[in-house]
XYZ file of C-alpha atoms in Angstrom:
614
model
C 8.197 -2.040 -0.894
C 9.813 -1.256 2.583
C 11.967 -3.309 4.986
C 11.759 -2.573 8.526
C 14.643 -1.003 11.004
C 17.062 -4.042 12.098
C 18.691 -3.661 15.295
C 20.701 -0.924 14.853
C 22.901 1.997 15.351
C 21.710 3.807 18.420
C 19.541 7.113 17.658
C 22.063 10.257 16.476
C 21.654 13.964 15.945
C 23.201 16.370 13.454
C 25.851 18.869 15.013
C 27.704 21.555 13.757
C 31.521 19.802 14.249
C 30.406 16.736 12.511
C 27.804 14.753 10.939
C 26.823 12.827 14.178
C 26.640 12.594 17.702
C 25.633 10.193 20.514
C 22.394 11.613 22.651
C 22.960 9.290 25.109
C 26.778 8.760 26.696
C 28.215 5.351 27.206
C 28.013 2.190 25.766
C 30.488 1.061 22.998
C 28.413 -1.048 20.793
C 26.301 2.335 20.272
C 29.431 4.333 19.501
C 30.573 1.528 17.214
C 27.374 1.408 15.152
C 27.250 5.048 15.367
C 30.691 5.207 13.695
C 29.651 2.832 10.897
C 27.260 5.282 10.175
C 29.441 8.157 9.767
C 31.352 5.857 7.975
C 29.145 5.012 5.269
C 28.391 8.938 4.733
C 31.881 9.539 3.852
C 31.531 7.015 1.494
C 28.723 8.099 0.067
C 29.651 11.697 -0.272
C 32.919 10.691 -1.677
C 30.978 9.199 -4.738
C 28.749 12.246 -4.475
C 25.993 9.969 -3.739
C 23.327 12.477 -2.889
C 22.545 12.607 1.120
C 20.973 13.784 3.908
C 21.105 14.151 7.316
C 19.087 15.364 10.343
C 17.799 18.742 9.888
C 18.608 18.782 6.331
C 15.693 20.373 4.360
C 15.245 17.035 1.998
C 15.682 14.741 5.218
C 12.696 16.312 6.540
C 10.987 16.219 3.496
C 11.488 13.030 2.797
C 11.201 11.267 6.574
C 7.558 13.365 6.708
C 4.945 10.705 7.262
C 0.354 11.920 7.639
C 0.008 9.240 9.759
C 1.047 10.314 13.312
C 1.473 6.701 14.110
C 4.545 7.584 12.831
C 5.517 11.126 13.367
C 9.348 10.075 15.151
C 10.451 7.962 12.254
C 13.742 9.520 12.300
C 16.628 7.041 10.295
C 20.556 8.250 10.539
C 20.252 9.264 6.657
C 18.214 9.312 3.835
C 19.542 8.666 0.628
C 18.512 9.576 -2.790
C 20.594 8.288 -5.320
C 20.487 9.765 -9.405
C 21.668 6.108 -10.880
C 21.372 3.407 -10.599
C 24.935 2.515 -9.661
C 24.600 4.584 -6.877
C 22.083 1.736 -5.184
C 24.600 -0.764 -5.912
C 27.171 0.783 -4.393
C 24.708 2.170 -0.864
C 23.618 -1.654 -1.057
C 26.613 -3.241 -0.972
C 28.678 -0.865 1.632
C 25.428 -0.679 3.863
C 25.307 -4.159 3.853
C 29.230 -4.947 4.405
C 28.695 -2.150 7.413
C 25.835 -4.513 8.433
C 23.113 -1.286 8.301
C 19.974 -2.050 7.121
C 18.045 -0.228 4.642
C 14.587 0.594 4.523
C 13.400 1.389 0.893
C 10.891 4.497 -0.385
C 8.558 4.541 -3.491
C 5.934 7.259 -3.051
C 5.577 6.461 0.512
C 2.026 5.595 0.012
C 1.993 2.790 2.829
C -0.840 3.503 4.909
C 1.240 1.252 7.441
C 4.370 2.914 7.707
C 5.945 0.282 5.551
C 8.624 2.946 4.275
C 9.782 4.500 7.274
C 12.013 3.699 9.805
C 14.207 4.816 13.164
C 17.116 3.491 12.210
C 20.310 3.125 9.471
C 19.335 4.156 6.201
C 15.683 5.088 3.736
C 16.400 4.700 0.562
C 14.369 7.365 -1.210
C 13.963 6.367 -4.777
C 12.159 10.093 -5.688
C 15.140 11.047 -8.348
C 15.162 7.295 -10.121
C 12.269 8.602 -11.749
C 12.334 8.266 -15.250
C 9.569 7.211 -17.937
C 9.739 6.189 -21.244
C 6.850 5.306 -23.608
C 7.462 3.065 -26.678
C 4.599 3.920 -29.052
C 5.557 1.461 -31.322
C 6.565 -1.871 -28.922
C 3.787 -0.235 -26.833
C 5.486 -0.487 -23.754
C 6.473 2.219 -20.880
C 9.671 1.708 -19.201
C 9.893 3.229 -15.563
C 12.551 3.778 -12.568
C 11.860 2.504 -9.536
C 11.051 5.989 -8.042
C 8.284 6.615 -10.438
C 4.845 7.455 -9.914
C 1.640 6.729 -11.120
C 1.363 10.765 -12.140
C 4.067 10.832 -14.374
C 3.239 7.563 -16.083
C -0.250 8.508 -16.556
C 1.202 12.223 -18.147
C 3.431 10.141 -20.703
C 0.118 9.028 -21.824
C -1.820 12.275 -21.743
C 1.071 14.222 -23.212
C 1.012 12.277 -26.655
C -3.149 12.610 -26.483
C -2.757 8.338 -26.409
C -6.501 8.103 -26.332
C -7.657 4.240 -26.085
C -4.638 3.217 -24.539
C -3.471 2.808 -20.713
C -1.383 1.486 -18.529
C -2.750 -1.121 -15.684
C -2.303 1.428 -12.926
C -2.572 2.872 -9.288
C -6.284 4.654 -8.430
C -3.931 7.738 -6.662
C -1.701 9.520 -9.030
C 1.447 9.652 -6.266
C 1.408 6.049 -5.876
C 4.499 4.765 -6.572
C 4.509 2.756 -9.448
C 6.982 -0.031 -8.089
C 5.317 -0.613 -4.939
C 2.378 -1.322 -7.008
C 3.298 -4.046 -8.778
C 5.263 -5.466 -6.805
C 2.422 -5.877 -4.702
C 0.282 -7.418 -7.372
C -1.671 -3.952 -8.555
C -5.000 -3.351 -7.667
C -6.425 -0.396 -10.322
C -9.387 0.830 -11.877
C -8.668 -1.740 -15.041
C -8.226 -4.843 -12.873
C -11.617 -6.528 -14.201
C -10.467 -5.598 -17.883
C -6.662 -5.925 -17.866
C -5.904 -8.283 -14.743
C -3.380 -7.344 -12.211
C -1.112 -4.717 -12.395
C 1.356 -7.305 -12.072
C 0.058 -9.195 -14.923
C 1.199 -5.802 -17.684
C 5.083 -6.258 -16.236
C 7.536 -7.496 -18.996
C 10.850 -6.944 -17.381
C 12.575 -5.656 -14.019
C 15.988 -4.672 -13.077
C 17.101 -5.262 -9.713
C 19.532 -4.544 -7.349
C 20.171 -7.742 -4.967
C 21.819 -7.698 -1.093
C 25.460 -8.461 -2.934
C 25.351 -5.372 -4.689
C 24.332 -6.798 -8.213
C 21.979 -5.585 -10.522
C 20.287 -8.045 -12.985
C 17.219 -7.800 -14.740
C 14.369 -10.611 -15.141
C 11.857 -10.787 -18.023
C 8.440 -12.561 -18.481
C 10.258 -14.494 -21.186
C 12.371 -16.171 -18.620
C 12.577 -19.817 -18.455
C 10.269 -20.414 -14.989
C 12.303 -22.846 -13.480
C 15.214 -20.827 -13.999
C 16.677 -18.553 -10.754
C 15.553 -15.657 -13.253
C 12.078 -17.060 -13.495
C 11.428 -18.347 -10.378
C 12.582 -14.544 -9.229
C 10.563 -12.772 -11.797
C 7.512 -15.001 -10.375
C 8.198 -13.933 -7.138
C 8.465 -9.939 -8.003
C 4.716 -10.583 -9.350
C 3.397 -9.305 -5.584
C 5.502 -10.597 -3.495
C 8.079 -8.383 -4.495
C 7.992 -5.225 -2.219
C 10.963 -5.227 0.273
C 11.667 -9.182 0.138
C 14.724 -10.077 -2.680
C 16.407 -6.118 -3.342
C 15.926 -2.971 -4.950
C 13.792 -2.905 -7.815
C 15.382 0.394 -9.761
C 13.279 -0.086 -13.031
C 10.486 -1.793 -14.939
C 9.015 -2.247 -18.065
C 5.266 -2.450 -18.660
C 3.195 -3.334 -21.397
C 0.576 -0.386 -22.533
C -3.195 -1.995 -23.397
C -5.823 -1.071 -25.727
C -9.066 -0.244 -24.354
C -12.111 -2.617 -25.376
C -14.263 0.332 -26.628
C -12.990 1.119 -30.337
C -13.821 4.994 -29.245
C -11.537 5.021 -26.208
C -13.885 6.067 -23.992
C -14.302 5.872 -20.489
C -17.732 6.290 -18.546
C -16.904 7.892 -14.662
C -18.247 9.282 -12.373
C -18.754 9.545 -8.149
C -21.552 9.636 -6.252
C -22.001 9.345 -2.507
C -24.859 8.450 -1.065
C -26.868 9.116 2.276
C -29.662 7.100 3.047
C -32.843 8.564 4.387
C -34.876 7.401 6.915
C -37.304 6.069 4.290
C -34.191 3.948 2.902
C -33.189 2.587 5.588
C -35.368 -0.919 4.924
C -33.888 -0.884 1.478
C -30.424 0.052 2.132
C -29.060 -3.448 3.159
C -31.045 -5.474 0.229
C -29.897 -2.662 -2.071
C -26.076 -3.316 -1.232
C -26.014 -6.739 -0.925
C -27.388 -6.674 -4.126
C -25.046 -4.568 -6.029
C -22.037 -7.002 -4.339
C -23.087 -10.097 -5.513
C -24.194 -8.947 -8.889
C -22.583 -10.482 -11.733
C -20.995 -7.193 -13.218
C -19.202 -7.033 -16.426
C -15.329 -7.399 -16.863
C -15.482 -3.545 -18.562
C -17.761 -2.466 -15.334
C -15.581 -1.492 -12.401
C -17.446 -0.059 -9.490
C -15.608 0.941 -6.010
C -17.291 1.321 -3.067
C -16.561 3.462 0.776
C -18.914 3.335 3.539
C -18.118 6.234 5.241
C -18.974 7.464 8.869
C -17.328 10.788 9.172
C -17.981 12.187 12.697
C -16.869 16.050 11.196
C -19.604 16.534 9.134
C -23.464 17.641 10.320
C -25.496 15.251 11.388
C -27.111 13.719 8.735
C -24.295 13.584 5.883
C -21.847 11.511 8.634
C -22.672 8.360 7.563
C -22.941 7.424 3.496
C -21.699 5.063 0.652
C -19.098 6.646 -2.056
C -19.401 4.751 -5.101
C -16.402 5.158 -7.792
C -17.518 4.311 -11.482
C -15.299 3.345 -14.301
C -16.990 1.627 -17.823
C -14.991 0.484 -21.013
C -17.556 1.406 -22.951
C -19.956 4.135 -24.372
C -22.970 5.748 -21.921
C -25.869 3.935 -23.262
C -24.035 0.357 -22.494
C -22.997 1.903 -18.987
C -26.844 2.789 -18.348
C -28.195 -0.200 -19.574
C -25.590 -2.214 -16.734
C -26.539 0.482 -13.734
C -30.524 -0.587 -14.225
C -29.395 -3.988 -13.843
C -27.149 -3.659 -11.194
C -28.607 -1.417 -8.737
C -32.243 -1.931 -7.544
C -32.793 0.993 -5.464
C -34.290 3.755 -8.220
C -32.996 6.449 -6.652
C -29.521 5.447 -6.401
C -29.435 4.082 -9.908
C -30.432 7.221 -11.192
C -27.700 9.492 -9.319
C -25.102 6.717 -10.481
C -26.702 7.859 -13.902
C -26.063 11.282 -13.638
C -23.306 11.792 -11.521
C -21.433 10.216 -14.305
C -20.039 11.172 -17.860
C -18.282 9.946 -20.939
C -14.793 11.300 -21.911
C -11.358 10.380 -23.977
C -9.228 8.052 -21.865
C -6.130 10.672 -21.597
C -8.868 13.032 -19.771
C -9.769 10.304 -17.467
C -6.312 9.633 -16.343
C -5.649 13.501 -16.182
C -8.325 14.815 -14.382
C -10.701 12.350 -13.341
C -9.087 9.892 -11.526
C -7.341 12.645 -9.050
C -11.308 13.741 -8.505
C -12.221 10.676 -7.185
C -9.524 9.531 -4.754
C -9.110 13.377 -4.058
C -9.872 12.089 -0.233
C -7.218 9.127 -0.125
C -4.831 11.218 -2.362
C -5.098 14.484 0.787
C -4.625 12.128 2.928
C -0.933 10.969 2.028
C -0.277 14.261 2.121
C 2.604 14.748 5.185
C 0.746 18.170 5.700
C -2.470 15.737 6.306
C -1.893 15.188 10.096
C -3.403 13.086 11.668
C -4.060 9.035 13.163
C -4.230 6.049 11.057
C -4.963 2.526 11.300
C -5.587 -0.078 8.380
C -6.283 -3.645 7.735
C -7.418 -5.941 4.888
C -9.503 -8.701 3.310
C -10.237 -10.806 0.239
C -13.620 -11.525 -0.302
C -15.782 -13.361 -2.607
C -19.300 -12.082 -3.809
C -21.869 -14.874 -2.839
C -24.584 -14.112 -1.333
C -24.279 -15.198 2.302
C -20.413 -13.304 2.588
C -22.060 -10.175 1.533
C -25.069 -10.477 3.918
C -22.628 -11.401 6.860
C -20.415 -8.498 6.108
C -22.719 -5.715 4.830
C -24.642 -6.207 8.185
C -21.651 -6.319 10.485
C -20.127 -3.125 8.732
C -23.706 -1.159 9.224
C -23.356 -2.256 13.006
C -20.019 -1.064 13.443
C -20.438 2.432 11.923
C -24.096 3.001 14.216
C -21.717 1.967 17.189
C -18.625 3.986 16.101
C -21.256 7.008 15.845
C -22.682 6.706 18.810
C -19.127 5.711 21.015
C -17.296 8.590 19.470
C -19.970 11.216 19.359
C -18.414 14.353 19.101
C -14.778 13.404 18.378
C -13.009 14.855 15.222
C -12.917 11.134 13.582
C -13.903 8.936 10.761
C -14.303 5.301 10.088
C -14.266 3.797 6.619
C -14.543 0.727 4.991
C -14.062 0.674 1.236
C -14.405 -2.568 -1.829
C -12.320 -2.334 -4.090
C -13.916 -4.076 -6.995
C -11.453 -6.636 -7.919
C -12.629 -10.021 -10.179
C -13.194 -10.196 -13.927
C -10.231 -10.585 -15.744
C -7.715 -11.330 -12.249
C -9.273 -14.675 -11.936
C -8.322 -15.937 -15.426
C -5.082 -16.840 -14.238
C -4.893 -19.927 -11.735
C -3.882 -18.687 -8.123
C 0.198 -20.277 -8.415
C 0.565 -18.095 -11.959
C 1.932 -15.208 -9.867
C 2.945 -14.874 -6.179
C -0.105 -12.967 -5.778
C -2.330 -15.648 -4.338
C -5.730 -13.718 -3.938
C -6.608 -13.843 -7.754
C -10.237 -15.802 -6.915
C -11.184 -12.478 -4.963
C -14.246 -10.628 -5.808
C -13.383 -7.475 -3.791
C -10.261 -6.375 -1.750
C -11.426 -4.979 1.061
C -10.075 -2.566 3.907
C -10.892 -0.801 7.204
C -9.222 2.200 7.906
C -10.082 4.520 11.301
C -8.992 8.275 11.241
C -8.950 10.204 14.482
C -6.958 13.989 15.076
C -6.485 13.455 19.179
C -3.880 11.674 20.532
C -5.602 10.187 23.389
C -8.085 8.732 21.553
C -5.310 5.961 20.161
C -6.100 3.272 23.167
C -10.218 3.086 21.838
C -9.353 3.419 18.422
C -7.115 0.345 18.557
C -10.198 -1.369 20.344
C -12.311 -0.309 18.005
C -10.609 -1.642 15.163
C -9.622 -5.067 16.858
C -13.669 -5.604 17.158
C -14.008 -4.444 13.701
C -11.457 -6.610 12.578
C -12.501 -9.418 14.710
C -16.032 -9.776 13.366
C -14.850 -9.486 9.777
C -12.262 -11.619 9.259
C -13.651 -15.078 9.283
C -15.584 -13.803 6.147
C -12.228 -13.185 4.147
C -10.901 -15.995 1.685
C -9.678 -18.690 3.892
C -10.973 -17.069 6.619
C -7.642 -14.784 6.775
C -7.001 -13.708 3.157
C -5.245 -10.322 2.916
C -3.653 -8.120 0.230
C -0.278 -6.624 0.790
C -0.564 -3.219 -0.399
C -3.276 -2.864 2.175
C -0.887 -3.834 5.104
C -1.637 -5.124 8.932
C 1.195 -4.033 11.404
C -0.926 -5.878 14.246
C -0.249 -9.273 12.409
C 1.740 -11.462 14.434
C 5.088 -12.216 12.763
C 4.318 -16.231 12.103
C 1.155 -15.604 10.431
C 1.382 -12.715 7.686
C 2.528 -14.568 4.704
C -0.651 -16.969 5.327
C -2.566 -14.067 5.053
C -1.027 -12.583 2.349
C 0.474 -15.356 0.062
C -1.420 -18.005 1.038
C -0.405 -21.514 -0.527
C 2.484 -19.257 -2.693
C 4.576 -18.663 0.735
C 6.529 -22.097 0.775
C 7.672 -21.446 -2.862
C 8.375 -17.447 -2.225
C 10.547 -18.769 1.256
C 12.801 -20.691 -0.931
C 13.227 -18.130 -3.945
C 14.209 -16.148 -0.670
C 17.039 -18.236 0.395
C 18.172 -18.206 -3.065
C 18.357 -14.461 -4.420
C 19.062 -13.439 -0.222
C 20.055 -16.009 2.141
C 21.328 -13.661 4.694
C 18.030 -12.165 4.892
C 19.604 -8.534 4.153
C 16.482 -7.302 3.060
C 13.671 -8.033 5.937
C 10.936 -6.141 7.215
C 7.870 -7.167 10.040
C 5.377 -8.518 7.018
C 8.378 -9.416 4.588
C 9.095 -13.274 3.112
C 10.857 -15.089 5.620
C 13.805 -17.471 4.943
C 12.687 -21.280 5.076
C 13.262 -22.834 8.955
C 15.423 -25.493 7.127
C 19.428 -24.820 7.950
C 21.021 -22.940 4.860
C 22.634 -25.712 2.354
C 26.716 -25.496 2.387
C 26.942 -23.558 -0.393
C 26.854 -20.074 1.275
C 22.999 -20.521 2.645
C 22.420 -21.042 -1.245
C 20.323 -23.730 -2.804
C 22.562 -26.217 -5.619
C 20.719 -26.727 -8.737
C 19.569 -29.518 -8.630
C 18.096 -29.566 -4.957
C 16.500 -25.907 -5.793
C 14.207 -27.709 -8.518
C 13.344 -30.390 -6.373
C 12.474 -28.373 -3.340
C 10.244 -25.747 -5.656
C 8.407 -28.832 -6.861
C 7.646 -29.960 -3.320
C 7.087 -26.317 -2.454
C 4.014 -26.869 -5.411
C 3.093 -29.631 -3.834
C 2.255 -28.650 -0.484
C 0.513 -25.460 -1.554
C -2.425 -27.906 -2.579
C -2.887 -28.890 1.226
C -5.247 -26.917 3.098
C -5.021 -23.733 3.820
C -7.334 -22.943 7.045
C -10.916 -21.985 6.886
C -11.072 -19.532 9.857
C -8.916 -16.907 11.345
C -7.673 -17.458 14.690
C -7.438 -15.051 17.491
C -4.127 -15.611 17.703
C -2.885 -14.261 14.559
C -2.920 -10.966 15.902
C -1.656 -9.013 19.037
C -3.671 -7.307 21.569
C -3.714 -3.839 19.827
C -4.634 -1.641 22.978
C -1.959 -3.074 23.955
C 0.439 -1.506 21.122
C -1.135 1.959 22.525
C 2.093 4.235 21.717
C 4.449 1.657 21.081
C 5.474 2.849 17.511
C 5.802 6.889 18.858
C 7.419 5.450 22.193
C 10.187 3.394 20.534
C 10.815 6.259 17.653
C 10.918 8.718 20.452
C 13.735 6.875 21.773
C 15.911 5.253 19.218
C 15.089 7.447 16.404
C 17.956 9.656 15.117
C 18.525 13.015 16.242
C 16.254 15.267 17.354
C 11.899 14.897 16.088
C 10.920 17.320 13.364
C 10.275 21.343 14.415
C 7.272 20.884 12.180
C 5.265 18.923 14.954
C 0.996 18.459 14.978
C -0.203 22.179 15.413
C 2.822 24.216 15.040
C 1.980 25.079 10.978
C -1.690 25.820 12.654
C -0.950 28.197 14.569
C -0.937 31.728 13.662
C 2.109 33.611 13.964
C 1.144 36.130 16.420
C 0.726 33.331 18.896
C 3.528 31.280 18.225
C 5.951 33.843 18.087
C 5.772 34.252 21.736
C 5.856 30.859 22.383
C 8.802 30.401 20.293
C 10.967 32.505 21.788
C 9.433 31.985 25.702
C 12.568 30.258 25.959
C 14.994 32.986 24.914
């Protein structure tokens, strides 16, 4: 749930003397921003508001990003408060100093949602609290929490049946989740993550904290806001500090969970079945208990021969003879059926959280690992399973990876494109229930393109525009998009149609209500409506709010568009360096000593380099 860097204070650097200092002379405005800044560290430190600088051990930590896309996100300071009093007071004074904060849950965002090169990141790590009510079944969780810890609150008290609607990666951040709607291995059973949240508390741009419940009257401000934090709520209305989720029962009266992973290379005698044998398994009619993920994978480091392959993710409600009986109908290539078979077992649902699920997102889970250098790009879509989507994208994917093989030959890189099997019990719900719109979606789908050298950036980005390019008009509405699966090439005037859909009109004016300067904004964030600000401070009266929501209702039942346009996103070789060059330049202080290749080097040799200088 991140905001993006405002225009800011001009980039700054730890000294010995004093907290800051200007790396480039002149300029007043700079100085003056510059001074806020040192400003609102006193502050801080006078409240002993924990917090960080440039070259401070936890700064580094915390400002350390894999994706090298991002390797000069560098903000003034990084704050990590113990209470939650301690946001209200950073939010208000940051926001009376008119420096904008960019908020941290996990740091999962394969987009570089949480970091910034400017004014302040909010690191939530230490709000990280959780509480399981056996009895009300019910976890309560601060806003820094991650999936990990709620999953061990589980495991701890051998809770075996129950779980909570959760992340696939243990160190996703539990907020961020929901707020983005939730997209986890019991979506088909449970619905969204979103759908399990009773209550959250959060902090808004005046410094308030006030907490929202499902129980809230919708039409109320507290409704209408708690509607809005049901995945729309990452970044857009304040600082979500904690949340309280309801715990489910599993279906199976055992509490058993089937999983498993296989991933699969096709031979050259499969290649006439591989096609009919996917398309297949996407538009069959699973069960709500059957949750299958799926990763095409072309990974240019391995031998030739394993570098191009499906992963398939299992998880069944249910015991192994039910599990067996769905694979046979499912999945009409024998050979594949039968690894699914035995590449999976049953075991207690506190096992499955504990062990299993970190097996089989071990890849996605290394790779938001800050050691985990390298490039990244990512972008999403919503798809529905009938038959002639699936065809259409099944054989543009195989094209792509036989052309990203063959273009890339020999380059340490990997292209991916993974379902996430979405569905079952998500759709129950009408698309306006929540703000997350996407609830018709069979699968949530992504590309993501790794690559470890730095020239390769300017065909990457190509790469990925034609990927994107050919894809798109096959997503729901011809642009559908999730937001935990972020875009950064989006043009500015077109992400909320791709990611809210009919909901944005409604989510705009909830906006201008809970924030109507905007304090909280980032690139893909809710915007304020285009309408001038009533006289009441920019906020909506009573009486006029109702009335505008119902219109807002109203108009999300006109059409939405039924193909992407070109123009909804930028040239991206054209955003070759952009992020690195800008961080390079405004971001505080001096970049990191632990730079790509440093750690990899052996001492002997970069002793001597080291100390070349010297």
């Amino acid at each position: 749930m991140l905001p993006s860097k405002p225009k800011g204070p001009a980039s700054c650097a730890k000294r010995k003397d004093g907290p800051l200092t200007v790396n480039k002379s002149g300029d007043s405005k700079k100085k003056a921003k510059l001074n806020l800044i040192t400003e609102l560290i006193n502050l801080l430190k006078a409240r002993s508001i924990p917090v960080h600088t440039p070259g401070d051990p936890e700064y580094e930590r915390s400002v350390a990003n894999p994706n090298l896309m991002y390797r000069f996100s560098r903000p003034h300071l990084v704050v990590q408060p113990e209470r939650y009093t301690q946001v209200q007071y950073l939010v208000r004074e940051a926001n009376r100093l008119g420096i904008h904060i960019t908020i941290k849950n996990g740091g999962h965002s394969y987009a570089g949602s949480s970091t910034t090169d400017q004014g302040v990141l909010l690191d939530l790590l230490k709000l990280n609290k959780v509480l399981l009510d056996v009895e009300t079944k019910t976890m309560t969780l601060g806003g820094g929490a991650l999936w990990g810890s709620a999953y061990k609150a589980l495991i701890d008290g051998r809770n075996d049946g129950y779980v909570v609607n959760g992340g696939r990666c243990p160190n996703v951040g539990v907020s961020g989740f929901i707020l983005g709607g939730g997209l986890g291995p019991f979506t088909r059973t449970l619905g969204m993550g979103c759908d399990s949240l009773k209550q959250a508390t959060i902090v808004l741009a005046d410094g308030k904290k006030i907490t929202v419940k499902d129980s809230d009257e919708p039409t109320s401000r507290k409704g209408m806001l708690f509607w809005a934090l049901c995945g729309a709520g990452g970044g857009n209305f304040g600082v979500v500090v904690e949340i309280k989720l309801g715990v489910s029962k599993l279906q199976n009266p055992q509490g058993v969970i089937v999983a498993g992973r296989y991933t699969w290379n096709p031979t050259a005698e499969d290649k006439n079945d591989f096609l009919s044998t996917m398309v297949r398994f996407y538009t069959h009619n699973w069960p709500d208990r059957m949750t299958i993920d799926s990763t095409w994978v072309c990974d240019l480091r391995l031998p030739e021969g394993r570098d191009v392959g499906v992963r398939f993710l299992v998880y069944f409600d249910g015991n192994e003879h039910e599990y067996r009986k769905q694979i046979s109908k499912g999945v009409i290539h024998k050979g594949l059926a039968e690894q699914l078979k035995r590449r999976s077992l049953p075991e207690k649902s506190t096992r499955f959280l504990h062990e299993t699920l970190v097996s089989q997102w071990y890849e996605e889970t290394r790779q938001s690992f800050p050691k985990t250098r390298q490039w990244s790009l990512f972008t999403s879509f919503a798809f529905l399973n009938d038959e002639e989507t699936i065809k259409s994208v099944t054989a543009i994917i195989q094209s792509e990876m036989d052309d990203f093989k063959q273009q890339f030959k020999g380059e340490r890189a990997m292209a991916t494109f993974t379902f996430i099997h979405s569905g079952g019990q998500a759709t129950t719900k009408p698309d306006w229930a929540t703000a997350f719109r996407w609830r018709q979606t069979a699968y949530q789908a992504y590309i993501q393109i790794l690559w470890e050298d730095k020239w390769l950036e300017r065909d990457m980005r190509g790469f990925h525009q034609r990927f994107r390019k050919r894809v798109k008009p096959f997503s729901i509405s011809g642009h559908a998009g999730y937001i935990n699966f972020p875009d950064r090439s989006l043009k500015p005037d077109v992400h909320e149609k791709v990611y809210y859909g009919k909901n944005r009109q409604k989510l705009q004016l909830i906006k201008k209500i809970c924030d109507p300067d905007n304090y909280f904004s980032w690139p893909l964030g809710v915007r304020l409506p285009e309408q001038t600000a009533s006289s009441s401070g920019g906020r909506v009266d009573g009486t006029d709010e109702r009335e505008q929501l119902a219109n807002a209702f109203l108009a999300a039942e006109e059409e939405e568009g039924s193909s992407a346009s070109d123009s909804e996103s930028v040239d991206e070789e054209g955003q070759t360096d952009d992020i690195a060059g800008q961080q390079w330049e405004s971001g505080a202080g001096n970049p990191s000593d632990d730079w790509l290749g440093k750690n990899g080097f052996p001492s002997s040799l970069w002793g001597p380099l080291d100390n070349r200088g010297q």
